[in-house]
Coordinates of C-alpha atoms in Angstrom, one line a residue:
X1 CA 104.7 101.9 97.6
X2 CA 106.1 99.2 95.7
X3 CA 108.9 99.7 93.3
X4 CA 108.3 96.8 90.7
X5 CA 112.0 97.2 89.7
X6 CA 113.6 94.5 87.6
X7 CA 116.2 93.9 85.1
X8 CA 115.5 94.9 81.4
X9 CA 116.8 91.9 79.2
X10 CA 118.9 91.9 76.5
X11 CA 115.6 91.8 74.2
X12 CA 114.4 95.2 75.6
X13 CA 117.9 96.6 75.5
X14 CA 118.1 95.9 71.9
X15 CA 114.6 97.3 71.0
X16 CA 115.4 99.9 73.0
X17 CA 119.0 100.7 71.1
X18 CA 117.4 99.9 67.5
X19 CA 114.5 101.3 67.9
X20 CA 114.6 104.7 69.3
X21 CA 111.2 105.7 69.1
X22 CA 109.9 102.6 71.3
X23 CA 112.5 104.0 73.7
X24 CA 111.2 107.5 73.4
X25 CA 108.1 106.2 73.7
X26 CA 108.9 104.3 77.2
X27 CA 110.3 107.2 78.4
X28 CA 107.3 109.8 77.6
X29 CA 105.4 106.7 79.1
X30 CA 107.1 107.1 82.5
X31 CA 106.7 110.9 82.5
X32 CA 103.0 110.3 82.1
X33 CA 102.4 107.9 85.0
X34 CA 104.4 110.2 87.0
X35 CA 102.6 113.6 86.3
X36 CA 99.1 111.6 86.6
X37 CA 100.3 110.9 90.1
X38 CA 100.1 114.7 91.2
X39 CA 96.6 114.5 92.3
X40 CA 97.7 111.3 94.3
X41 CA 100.0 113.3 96.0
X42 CA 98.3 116.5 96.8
X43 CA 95.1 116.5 96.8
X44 CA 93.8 114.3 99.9
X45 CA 90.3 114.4 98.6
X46 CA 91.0 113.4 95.4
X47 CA 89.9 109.8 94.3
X48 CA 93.1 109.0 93.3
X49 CA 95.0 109.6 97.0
X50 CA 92.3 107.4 98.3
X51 CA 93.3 104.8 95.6
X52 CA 97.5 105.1 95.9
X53 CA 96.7 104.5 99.9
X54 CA 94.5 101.8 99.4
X55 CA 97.6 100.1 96.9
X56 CA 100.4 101.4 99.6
X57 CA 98.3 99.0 102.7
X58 CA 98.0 96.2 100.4
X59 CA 101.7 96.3 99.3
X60 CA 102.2 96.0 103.1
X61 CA 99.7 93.1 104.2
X62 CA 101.7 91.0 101.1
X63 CA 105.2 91.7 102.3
X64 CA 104.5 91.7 106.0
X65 CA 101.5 88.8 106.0
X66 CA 99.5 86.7 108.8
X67 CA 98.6 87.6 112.5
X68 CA 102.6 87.5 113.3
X69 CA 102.9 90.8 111.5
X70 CA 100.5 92.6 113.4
X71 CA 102.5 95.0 115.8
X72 CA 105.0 95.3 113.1
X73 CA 101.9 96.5 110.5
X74 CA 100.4 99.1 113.4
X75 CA 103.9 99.9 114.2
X76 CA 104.6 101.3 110.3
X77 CA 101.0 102.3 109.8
X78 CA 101.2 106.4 109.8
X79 CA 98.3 108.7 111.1
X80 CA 98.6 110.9 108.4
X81 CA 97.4 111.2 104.9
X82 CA 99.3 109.3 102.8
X83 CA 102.1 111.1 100.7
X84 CA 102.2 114.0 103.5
X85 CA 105.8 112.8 104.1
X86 CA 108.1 111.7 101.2
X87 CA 106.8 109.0 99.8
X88 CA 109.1 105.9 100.3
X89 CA 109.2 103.4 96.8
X90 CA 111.0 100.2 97.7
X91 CA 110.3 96.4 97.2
X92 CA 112.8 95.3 100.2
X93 CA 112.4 98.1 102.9
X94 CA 109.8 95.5 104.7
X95 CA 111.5 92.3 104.4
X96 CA 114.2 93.9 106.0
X97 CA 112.3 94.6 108.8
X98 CA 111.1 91.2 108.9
X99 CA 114.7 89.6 109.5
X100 CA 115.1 87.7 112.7
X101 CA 117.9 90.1 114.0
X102 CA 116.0 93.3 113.2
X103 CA 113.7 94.9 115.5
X104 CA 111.8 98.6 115.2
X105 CA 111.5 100.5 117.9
X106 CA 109.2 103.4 117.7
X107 CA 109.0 104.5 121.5
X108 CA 110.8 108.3 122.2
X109 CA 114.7 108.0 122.9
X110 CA 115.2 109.2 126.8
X111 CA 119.2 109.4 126.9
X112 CA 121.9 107.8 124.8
X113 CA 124.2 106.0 127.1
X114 CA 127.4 105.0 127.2
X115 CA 126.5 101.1 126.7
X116 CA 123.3 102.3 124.0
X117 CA 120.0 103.8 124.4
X118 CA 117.5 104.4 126.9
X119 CA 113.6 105.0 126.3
X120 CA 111.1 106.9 127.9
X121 CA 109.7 104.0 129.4
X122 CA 113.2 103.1 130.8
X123 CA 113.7 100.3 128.6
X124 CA 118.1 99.9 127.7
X125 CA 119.0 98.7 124.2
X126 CA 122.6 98.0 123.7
X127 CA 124.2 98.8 121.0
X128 CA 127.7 98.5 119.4
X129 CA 127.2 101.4 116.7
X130 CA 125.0 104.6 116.8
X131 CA 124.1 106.1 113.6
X132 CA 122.5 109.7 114.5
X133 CA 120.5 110.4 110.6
X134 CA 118.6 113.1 111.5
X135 CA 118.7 114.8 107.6
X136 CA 119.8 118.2 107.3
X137 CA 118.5 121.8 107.2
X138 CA 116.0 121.6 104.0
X139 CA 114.8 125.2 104.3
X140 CA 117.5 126.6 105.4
X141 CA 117.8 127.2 101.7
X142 CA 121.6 128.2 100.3
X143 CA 122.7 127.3 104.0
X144 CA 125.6 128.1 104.9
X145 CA 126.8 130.6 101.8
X146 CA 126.7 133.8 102.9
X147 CA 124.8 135.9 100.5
X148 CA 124.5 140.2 99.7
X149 CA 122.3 142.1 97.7
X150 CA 121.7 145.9 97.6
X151 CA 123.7 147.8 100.1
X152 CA 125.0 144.8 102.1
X153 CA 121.3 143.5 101.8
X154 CA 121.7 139.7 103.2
X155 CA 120.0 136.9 102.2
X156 CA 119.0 135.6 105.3
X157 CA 117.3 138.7 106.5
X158 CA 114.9 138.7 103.8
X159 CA 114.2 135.3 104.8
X160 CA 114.0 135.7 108.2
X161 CA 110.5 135.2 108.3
X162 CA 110.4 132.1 105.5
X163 CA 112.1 131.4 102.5
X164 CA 110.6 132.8 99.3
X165 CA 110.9 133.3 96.0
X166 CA 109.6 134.6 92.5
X167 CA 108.9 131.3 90.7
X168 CA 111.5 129.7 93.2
X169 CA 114.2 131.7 91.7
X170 CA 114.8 135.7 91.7
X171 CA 114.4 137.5 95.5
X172 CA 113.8 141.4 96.0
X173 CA 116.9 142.9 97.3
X174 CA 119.1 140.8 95.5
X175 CA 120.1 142.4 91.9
X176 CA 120.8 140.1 88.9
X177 CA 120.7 137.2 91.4
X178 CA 119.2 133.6 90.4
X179 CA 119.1 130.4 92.1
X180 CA 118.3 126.5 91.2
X181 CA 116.0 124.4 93.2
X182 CA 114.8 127.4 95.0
X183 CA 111.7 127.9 97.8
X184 CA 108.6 125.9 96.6
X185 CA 110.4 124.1 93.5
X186 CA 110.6 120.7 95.4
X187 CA 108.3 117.7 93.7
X188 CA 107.1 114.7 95.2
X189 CA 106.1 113.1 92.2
X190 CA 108.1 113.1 89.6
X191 CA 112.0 114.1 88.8
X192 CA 113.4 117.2 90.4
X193 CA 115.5 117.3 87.0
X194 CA 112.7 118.5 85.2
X195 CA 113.0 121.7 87.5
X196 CA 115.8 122.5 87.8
X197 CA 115.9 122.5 83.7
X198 CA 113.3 124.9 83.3
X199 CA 114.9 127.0 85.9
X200 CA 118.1 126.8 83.9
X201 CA 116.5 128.2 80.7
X202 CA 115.0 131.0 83.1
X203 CA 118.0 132.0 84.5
X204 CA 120.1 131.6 81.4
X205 CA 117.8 134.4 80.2
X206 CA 118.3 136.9 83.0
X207 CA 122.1 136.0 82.6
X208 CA 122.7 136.7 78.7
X209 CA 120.4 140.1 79.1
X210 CA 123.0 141.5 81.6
X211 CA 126.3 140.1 79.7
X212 CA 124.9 141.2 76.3
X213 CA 124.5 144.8 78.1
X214 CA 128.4 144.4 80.0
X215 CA 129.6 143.8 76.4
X216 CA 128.1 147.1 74.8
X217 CA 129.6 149.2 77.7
X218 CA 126.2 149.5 79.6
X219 CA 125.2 148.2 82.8
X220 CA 121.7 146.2 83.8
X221 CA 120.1 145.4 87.3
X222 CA 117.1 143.3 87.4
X223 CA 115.0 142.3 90.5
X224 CA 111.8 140.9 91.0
X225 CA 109.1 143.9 92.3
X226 CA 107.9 142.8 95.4
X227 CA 104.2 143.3 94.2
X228 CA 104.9 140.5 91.8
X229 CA 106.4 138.2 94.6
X230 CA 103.6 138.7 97.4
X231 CA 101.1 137.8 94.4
X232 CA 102.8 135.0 93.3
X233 CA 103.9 133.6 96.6
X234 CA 100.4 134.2 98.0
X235 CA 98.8 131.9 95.3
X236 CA 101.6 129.5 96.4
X237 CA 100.5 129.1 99.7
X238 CA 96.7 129.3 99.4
X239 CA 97.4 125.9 96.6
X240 CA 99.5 124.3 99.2
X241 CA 97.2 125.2 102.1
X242 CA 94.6 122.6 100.8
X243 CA 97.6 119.7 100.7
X244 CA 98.6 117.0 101.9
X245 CA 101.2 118.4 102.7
X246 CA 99.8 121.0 105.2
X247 CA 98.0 118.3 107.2
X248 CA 98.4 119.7 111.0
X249 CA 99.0 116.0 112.2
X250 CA 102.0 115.9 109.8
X251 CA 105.2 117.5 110.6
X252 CA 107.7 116.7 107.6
X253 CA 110.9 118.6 106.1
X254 CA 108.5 120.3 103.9
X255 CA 107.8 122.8 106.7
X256 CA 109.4 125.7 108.1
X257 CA 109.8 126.3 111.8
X258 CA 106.3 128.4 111.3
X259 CA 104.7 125.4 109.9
X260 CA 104.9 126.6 106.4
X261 CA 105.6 124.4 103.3
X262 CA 108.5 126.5 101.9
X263 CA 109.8 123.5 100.0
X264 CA 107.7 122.3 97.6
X265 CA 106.0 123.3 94.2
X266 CA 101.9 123.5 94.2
X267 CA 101.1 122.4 90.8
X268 CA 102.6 119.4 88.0
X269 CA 105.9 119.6 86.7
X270 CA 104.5 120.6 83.4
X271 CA 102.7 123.8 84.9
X272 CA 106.0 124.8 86.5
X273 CA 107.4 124.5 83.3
X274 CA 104.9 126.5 81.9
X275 CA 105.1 129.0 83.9
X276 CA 108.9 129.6 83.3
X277 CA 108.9 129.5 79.9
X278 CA 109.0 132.9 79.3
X279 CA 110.5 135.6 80.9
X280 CA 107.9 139.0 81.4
X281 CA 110.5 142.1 82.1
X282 CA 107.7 144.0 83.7
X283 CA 107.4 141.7 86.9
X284 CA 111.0 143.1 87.5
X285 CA 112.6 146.4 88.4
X286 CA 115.2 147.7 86.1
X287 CA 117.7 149.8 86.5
X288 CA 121.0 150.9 84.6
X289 CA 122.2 152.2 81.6
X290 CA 120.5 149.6 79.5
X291 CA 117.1 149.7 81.2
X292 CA 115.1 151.6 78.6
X293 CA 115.9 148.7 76.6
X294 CA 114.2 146.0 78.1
X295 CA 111.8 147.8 80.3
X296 CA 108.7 147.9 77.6
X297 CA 110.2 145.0 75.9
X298 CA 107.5 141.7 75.3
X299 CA 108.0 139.0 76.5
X300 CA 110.7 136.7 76.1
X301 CA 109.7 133.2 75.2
X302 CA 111.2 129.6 74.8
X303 CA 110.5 126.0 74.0
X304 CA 110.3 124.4 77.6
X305 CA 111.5 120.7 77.6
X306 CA 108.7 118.4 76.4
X307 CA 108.8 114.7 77.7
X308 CA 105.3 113.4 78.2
X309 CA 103.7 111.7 75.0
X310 CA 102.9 114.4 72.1
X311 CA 101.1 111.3 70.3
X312 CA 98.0 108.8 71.4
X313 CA 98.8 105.3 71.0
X314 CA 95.8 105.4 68.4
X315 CA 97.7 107.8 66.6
X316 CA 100.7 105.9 66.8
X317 CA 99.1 102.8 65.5
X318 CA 98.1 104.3 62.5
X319 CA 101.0 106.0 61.8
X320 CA 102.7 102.9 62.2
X321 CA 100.1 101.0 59.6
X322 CA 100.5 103.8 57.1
X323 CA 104.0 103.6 57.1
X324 CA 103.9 99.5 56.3
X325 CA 101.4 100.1 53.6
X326 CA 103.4 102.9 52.0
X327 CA 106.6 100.1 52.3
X328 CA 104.3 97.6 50.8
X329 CA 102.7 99.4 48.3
X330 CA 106.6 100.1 47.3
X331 CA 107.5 96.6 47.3
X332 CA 104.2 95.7 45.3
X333 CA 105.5 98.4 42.7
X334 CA 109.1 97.3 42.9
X335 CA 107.7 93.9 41.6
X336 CA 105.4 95.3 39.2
X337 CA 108.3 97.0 37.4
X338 CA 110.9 94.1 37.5
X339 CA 107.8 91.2 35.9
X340 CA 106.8 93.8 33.1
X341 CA 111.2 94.1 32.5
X342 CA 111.5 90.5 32.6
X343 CA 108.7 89.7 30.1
X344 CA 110.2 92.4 27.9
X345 CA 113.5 90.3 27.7
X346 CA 112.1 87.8 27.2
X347 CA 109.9 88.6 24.3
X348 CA 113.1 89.8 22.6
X349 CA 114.6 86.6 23.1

């Protein structure tokens, strides 16, 4: 997809710095063309996935042009819905491909050699560096840290089958246990920053419930009930069954080695948001001295971090042309007052 990324001149910079709210206003801007991009993304039925790959071909035939491009074009053209891998945003990625000592080679690596690389087909490239990226161990979540719950409970055992996770956060087994950027949190739309702030104010929650019971002498344990996880992780999976992401001709660092998509989130980053913005004590199990206390408790609730617009620009407008008519109706006062003073001095004169 292209990037469109340029310089913001001095101009911009110092509307931005002088006038914040045309800076907040940018910024709610962005968060809106970013969360309107979730049906883009993940649904690949949706009108808007059939528009975004439409935009991602073109933004291809302009960078790689003319009949001289065609192997290259077929050779990046994927045969998989669009966004089913991460989706890659750049405005130089293909003319770097077009440079004269640049070649792509998409053919299955045999052997590496001691002089390069051999193919399948038996083909040798030479090479004078190797660079093995081959990403890391996305759900392998927490990997390597050793982790214990309950009675030497581990971690990876309760994942042995898949990672998951109430809201991407709390696991059964694991007592007074929280994690950021959890199973099923990842986005591929907009900012991951977004999530891992509303997990924050989640955890934060969980946190100052046990420490407010460690500093009256009591003790606290709170796990999710594993009721409340199969629920929560079913709906999960039947949202992200329908995805792009689950297409069976895509195999992506969103999967597991089952095939499951144990990385990312099924819904907007406001509806994540949403849906940790309060804290319900009866999804968990509570134990210790303090448990009567919070185990019929309602439940707790915060202000989740708002970026998208809260105002139309309609609104905007007119708040704008309210506020200059209330200025000039104060200027047109102001000079009222000072003409009836002046003719006063000067009738006395």
């Amino acid at each position: 997809m292209p990037r469109h990324d340029g310089p913001i001149g001095p101009t911009r910079q110092a509307i931005y710095r002088y006038i914040p709210y045309i800076r907040r206003r940018y910024r709610a801007n962005l968060m809106d063309f970013r969360e309107s991009t979730f049906d883009a993304a993940f649904d690949p039925n949706s009108t808007k996935h059939e528009m975004v790959s439409s935009i991602s071909k073109q933004h291809m035939l302009n960078q790689l042009p003319g009949c001289c491009n065609t192997s290259l074009r077929e050779k990046l053209t994927p045969h998989y819905p669009f966004s089913c891998k991460r989706i890659l945003v750049s405005d130089d990625y293909y003319p770097a491909l077009r440079q004269r000592h640049v070649s792509l080679e998409t053919k299955s690596i045999d052997q590496v050699t001691p002089t390069g690389v051999r193919m399948k087909d038996g083909s040798q490239h030479n090479l004078d560096l190797l660079i093995l990226a081959t990403g890391f161990r996305t759900t392998d979540f927490l990997y390597p840290v050793k982790i214990y719950g309950a009675n030497g409970y581990r971690l990876e055992e309760a994942w042995k089958d898949g990672a998951s996770a109430y809201l991407g956060i709390t696991v059964k087994g694991m007592p007074n246990f929280g994690m950021l950027y959890g199973p099923n949190t990842n986005l591929a739309y907009n900012s991951l920053i977004l999530q891992i702030e509303a997990q924050s104010l989640y955890v934060n929650t969980l946190i100052a419930a046990v420490i407010s019971s460690k500093r009256r002498g009591q003790t606290l344990q709170l796990q999710p009930k594993a009721e409340v996880i199969r629920a929560y992780n079913d709906e999960v999976q039947s949202r992200l069954a329908n995805s792009t992401f689950a297409d069976p001709n895509c195999t992506s660092w969103f999967k597991d080695d089952h095939g499951r998509i144990t990385t990312n989130w099924c819904g907007s980053a406001i509806q994540y948001q949403e849906r940790t913005n309060s804290l319900d004590w009866g999804d968990y199990e509570i134990s210790g001295t303090a448990a009567k206390e919070y185990e019929n408790r309602a439940p707790t609730r915060w202000r989740r971090v708002v970026e998208e617009t809260q105002i139309t620009d309609r609104m905007a407008a007119l708040y704008g042309l309210g506020f200059v008519g209330v200025c000039a109706a104060a200027v047109y006062a102001c000079r009222i007052v000072l003409s009836r003073g002046m003719m006063g001095l000067e009738s006395r004169f």
